[in-house]
CSV table of C-alpha atoms in Angstrom, one decimal:
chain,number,residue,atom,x,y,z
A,1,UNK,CA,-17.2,10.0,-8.5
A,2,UNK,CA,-18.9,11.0,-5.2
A,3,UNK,CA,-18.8,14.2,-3.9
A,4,UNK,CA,-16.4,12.7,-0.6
A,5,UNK,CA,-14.3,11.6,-3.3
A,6,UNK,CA,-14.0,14.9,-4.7
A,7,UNK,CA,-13.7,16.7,-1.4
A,8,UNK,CA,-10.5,13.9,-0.4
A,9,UNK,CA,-9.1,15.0,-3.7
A,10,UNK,CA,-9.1,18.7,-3.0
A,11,UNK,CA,-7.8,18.6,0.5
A,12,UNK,CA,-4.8,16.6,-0.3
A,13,UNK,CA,-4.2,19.2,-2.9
A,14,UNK,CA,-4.8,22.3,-0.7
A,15,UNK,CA,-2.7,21.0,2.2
A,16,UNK,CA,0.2,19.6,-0.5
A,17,UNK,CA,0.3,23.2,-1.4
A,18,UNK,CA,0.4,24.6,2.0
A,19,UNK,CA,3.4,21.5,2.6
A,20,UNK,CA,5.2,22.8,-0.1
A,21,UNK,CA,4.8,26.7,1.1
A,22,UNK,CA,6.1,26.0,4.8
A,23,UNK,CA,6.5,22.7,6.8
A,24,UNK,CA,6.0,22.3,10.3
A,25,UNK,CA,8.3,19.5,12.0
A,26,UNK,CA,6.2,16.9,14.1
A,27,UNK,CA,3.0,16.7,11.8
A,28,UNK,CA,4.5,13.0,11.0
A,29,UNK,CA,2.9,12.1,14.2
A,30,UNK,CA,-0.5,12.8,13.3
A,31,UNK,CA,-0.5,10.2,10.3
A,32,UNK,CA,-0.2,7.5,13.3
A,33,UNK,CA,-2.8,8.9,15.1
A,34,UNK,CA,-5.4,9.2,12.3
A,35,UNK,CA,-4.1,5.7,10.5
A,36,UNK,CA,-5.2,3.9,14.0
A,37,UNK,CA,-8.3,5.6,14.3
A,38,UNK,CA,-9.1,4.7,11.0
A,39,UNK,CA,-8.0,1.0,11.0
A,40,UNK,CA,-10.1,0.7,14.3
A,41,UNK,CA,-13.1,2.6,13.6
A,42,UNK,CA,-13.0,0.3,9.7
A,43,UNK,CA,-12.5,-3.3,11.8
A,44,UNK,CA,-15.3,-2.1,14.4
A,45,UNK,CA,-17.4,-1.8,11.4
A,46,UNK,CA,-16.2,-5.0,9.6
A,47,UNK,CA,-17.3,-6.7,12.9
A,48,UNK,CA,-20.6,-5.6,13.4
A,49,UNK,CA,-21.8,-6.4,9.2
A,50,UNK,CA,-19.4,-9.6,9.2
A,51,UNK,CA,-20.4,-12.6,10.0
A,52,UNK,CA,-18.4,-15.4,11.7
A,53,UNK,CA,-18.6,-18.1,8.6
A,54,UNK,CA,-17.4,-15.5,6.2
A,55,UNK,CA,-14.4,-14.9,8.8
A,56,UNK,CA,-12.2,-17.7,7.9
A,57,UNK,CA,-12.7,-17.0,3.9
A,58,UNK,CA,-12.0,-13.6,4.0
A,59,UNK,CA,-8.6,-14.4,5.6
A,60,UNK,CA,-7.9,-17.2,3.2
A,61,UNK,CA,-8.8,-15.0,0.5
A,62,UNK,CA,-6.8,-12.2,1.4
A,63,UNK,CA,-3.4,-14.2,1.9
A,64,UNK,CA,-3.6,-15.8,-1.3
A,65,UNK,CA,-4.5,-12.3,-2.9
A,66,UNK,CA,-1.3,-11.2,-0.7
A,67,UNK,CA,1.3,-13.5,-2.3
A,68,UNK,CA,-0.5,-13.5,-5.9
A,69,UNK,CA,0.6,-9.6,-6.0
A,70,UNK,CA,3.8,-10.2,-5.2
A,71,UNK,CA,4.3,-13.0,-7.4
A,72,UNK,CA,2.1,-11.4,-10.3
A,73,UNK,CA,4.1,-8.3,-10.0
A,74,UNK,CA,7.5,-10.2,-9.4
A,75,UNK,CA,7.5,-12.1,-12.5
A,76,UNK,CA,5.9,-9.4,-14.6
A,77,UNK,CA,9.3,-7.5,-14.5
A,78,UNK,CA,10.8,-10.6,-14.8
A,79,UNK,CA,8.8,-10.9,-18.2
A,80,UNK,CA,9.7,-8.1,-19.6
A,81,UNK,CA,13.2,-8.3,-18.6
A,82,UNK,CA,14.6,-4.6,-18.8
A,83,UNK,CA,17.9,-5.2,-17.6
A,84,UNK,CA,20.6,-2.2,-17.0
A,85,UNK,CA,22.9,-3.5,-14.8
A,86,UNK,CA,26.0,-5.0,-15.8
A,87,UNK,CA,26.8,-9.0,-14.5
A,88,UNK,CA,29.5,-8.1,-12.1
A,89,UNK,CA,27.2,-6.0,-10.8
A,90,UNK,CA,24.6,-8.8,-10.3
A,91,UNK,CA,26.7,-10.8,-9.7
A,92,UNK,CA,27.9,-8.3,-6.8
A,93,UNK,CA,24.0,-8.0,-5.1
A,94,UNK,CA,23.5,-11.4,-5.2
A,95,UNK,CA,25.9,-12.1,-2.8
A,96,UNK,CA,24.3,-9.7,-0.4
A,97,UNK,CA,20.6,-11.1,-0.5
A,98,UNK,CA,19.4,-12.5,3.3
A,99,UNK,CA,16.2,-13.7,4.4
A,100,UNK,CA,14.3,-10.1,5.6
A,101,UNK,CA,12.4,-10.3,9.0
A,102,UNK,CA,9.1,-8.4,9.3
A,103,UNK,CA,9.0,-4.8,11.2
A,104,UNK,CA,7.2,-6.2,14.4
A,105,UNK,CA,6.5,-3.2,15.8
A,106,UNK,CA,5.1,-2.0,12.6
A,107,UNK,CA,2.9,-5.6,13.0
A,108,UNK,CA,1.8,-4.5,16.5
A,109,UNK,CA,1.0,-1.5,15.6
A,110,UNK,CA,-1.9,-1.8,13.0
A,111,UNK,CA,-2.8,-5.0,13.6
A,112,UNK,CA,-3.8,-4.2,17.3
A,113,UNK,CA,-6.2,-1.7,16.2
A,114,UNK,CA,-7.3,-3.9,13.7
A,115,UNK,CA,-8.3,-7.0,16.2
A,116,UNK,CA,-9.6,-4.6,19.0
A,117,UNK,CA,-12.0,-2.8,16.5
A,118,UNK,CA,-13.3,-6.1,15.4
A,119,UNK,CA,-13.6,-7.4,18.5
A,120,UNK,CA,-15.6,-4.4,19.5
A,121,UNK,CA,-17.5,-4.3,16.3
A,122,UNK,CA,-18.7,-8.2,17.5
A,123,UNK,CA,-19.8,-7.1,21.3
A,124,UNK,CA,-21.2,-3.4,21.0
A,125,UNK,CA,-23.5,-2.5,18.1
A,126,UNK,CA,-24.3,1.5,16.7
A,127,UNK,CA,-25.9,3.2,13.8
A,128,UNK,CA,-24.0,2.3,10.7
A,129,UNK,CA,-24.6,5.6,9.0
A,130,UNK,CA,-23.0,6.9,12.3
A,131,UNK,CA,-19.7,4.8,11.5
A,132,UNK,CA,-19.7,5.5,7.7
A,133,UNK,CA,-19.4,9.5,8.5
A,134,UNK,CA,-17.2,8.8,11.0
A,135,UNK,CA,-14.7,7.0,8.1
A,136,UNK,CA,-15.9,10.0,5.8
A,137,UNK,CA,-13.7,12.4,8.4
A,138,UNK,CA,-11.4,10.3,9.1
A,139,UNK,CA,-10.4,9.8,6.2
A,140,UNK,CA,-10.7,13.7,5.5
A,141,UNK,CA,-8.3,14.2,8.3
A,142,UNK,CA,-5.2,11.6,6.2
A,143,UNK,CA,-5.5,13.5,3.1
A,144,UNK,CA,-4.9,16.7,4.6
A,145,UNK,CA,-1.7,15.2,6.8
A,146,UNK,CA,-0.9,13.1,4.1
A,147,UNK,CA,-0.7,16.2,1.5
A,148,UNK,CA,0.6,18.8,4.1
A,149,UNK,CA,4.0,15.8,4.2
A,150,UNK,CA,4.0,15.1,0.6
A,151,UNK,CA,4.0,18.8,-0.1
A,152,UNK,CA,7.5,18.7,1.8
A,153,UNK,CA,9.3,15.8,0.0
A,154,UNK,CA,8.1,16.3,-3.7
A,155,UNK,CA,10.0,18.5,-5.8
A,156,UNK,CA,11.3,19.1,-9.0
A,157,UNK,CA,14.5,17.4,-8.2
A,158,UNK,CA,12.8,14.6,-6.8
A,159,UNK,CA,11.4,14.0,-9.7
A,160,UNK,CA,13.8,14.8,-12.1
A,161,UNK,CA,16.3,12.3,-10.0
A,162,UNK,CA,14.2,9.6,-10.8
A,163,UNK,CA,16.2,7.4,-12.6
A,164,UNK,CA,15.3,4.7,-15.2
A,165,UNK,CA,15.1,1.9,-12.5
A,166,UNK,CA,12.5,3.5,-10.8
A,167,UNK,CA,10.2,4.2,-13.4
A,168,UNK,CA,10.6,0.8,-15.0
A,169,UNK,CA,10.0,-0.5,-11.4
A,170,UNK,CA,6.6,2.1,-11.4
A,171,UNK,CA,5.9,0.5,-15.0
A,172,UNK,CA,5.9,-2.6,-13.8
A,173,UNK,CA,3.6,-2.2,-10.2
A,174,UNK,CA,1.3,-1.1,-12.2
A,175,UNK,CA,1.2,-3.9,-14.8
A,176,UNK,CA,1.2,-6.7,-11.8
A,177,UNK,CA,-1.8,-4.3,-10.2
A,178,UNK,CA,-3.6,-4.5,-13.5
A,179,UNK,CA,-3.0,-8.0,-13.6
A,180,UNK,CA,-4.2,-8.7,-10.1
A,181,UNK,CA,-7.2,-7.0,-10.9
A,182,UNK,CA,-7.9,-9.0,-13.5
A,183,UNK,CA,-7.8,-12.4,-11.0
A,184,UNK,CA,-9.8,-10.8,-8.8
A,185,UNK,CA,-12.3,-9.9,-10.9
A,186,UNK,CA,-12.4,-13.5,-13.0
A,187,UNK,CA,-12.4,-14.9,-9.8
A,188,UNK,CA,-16.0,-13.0,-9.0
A,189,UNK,CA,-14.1,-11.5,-5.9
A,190,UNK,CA,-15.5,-8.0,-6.5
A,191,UNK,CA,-16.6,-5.9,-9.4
A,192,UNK,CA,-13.7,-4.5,-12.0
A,193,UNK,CA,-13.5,-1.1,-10.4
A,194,UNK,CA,-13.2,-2.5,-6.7
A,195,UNK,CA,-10.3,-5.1,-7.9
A,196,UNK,CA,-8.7,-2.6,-9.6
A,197,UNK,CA,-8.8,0.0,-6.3
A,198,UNK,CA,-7.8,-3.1,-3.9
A,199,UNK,CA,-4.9,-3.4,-6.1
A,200,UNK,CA,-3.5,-0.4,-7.0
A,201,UNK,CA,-3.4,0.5,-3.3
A,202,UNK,CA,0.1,-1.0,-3.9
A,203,UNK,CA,0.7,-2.1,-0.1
A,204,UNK,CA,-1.0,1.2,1.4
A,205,UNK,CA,-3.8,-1.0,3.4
A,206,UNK,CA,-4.5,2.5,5.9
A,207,UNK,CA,-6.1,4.2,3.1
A,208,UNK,CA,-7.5,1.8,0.8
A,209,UNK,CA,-9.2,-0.3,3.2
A,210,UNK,CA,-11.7,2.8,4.5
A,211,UNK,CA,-12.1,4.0,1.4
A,212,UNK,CA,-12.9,0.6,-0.1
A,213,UNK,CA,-15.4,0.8,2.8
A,214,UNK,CA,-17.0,3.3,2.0
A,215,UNK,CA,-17.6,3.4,-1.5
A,216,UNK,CA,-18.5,-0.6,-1.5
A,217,UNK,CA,-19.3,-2.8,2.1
A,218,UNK,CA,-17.4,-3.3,5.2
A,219,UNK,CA,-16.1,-7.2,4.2
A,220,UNK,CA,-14.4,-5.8,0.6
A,221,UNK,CA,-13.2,-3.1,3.0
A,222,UNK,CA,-11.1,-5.3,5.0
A,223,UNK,CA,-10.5,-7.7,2.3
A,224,UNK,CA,-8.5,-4.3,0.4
A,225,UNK,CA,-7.1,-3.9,4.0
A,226,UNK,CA,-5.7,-7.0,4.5
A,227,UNK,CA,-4.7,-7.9,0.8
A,228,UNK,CA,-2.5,-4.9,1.2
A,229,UNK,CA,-1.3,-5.7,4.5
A,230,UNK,CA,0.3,-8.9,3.9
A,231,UNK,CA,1.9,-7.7,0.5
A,232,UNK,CA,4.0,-5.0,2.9
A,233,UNK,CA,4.6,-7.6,5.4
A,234,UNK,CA,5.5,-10.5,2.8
A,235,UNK,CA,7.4,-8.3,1.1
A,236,UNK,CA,10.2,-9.1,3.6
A,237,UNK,CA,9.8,-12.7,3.4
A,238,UNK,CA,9.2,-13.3,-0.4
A,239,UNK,CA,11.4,-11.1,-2.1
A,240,UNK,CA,14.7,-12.1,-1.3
A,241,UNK,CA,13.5,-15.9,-2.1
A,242,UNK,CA,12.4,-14.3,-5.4
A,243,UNK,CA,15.7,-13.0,-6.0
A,244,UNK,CA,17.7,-16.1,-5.2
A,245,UNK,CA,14.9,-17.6,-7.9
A,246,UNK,CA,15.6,-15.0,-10.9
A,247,UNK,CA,17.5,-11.4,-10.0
A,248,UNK,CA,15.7,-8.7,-11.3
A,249,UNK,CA,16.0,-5.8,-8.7
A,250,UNK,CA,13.2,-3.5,-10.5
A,251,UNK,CA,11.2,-6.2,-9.9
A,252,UNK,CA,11.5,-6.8,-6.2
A,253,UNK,CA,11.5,-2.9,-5.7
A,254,UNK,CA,8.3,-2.8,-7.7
A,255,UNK,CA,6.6,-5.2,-5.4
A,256,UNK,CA,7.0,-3.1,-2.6
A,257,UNK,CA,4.7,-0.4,-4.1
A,258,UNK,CA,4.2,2.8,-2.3
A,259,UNK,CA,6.0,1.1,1.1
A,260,UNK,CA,9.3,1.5,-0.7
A,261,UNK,CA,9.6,4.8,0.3
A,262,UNK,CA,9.9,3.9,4.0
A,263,UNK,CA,8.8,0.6,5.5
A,264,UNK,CA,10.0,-1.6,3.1
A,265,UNK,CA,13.2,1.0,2.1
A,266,UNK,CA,15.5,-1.1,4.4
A,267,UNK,CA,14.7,-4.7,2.7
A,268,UNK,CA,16.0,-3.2,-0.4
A,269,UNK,CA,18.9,-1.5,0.6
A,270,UNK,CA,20.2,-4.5,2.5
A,271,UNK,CA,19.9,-6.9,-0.3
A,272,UNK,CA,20.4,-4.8,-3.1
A,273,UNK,CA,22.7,-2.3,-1.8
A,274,UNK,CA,22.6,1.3,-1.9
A,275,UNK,CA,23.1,1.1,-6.1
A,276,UNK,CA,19.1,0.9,-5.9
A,277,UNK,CA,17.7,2.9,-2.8
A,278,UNK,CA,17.3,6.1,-4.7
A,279,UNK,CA,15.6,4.1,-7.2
A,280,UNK,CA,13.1,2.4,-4.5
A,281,UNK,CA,12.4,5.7,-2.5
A,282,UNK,CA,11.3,7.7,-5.7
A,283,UNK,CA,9.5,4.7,-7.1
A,284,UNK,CA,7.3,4.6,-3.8
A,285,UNK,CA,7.2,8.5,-3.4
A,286,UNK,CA,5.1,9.3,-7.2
A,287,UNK,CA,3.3,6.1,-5.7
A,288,UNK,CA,2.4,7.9,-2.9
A,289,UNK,CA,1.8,10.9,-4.5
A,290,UNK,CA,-0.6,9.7,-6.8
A,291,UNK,CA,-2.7,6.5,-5.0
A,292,UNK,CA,-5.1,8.7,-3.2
A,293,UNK,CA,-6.1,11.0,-6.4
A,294,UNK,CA,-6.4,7.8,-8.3
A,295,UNK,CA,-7.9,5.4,-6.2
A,296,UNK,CA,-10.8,7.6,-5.9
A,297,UNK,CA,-11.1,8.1,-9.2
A,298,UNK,CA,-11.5,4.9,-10.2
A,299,UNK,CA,-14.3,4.0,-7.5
């Protein structure tokens, strides 16, 4: 592990102490601010190293990656088929299952950024050491926000509310990560330890796709960034289809990863009902917790 790695591990940990000690209301704007800068300043890059013929493959590549983890991760629960709930109560969601519609602004959002930077990247050309500390202080700057908000949500009752859905759901996001990894690395995508890092980001593109960046190349960088992208934003498309298919509800909240905390929160309570948001929300906030002291770990 690299000393940046080291140094993003003990800021998160500093400033989730200093969450946890007092809070100041507002910081949750920051995260926006510093997640665009980063997803810009990353695509700028990707467009200056990548070339137009690897363009079309690397979005290819990452859509099939996209639906592979949700279906890898899916039918992994599916698999092992830990089932709680009672039949009327299945029997009970199914009825509320719809078609989910993607958070457009959410799309707008990051993916403007995203084709800007590039777009940039293609027309203006600078120092690539430049832009590689740039994404070094950057990314810097998310672990101490992201701690200093983690610090106010975790607690002891957080974690002791957990319930058994939603560490069978954890159980089994991490299995389908695993599994991903695997593909990707049969597949001569990237090495092990990249495939694993792409997928265990679990949906959270902002962070893995810099830090992918870094520690590898600018194209496996956005590749990580995409991947994760479209998981979060299929989510809403695939899972209730997956549903309809075979109900296991600790399967479709494990798809979601670390976004069912928030972004993909509302998917799940509308077609699972309430009986499973606690369950989501904890699932995706030990994700959260966790991803950026293992991620760089692993690389």
């Amino acid at each position: 592990m690299n000393s940046s790695s080291i140094f993003f591990i003990i800021l998160y940990l500093i400033f989730l102490l200093i969450g946890k000690i007092k809070y100041v209301k507002g910081v949750e704007k920051i995260v926006d601010i510093v997640v665009i800068l980063l997803i810009s300043t990353i695509s700028y890059w990707a467009g200056e190293e990548i070339t137009s013929n690897q363009i079309f493959g690397l979005l290819i590549s990452s859509l099939i990656l996209g639906i592979l983890s949700i279906i890898i991760t899916y039918f992994s629960g599916v698999a092992i088929r830990h089932f709680n709930t009672t039949k009327s109560l299945m029997k009970a969601n199914r009825e509320k299952i719809i078609i989910g519609n993607s958070n457009r602004q959410t799309i707008i959002k990051y993916m403007l950024p995203f084709v800007i930077g590039w777009i940039l990247g293609l027309l203006f050309h600078i120092n690539g050491t430049a832009i590689v500390s740039m994404v070094d202080y950057e990314l810097y700057a998310l672990a101490s926000v992201l701690g200093y908000i983690m610090g106010k949500d975790i607690s002891r009752k957080v974690i002791l509310s957990s319930s058994k859905d939603s560490l069978i759901s954890l159980f089994i996001t991490i299995l389908g990560d695993i599994i991903l990894a695997l593909v990707m690395y049969m597949l001569h995508i990237a090495n092990f330890t990249i495939s694993l890092a792409i997928a265990l980001a679990s949906g959270w593109y902002s962070y893995v796709g810099p830090l992918v960046a870094v520690s590898s190349d600018p194209y496996l960088g956005t590749l990580a960034f995409l991947v994760n992208f479209l998981r979060e934003q299929l989510t809403y498309v695939l899972v209730p289809f997956l549903l309809k298919l075979k109900f296991e509800p600790r399967s479709a909240i494990a798809v979601g990863g670390a976004t069912a905390m928030d972004t993909t929160l509302p998917l799940y309570v509308e077609v699972l009902g309430k009986e499973y948001a606690l369950s989501a929300m904890v699932s995706g906030v030990i994700l959260t917790l966790v991803i950026p002291i293992i991620l760089p770990l692993i690389i």
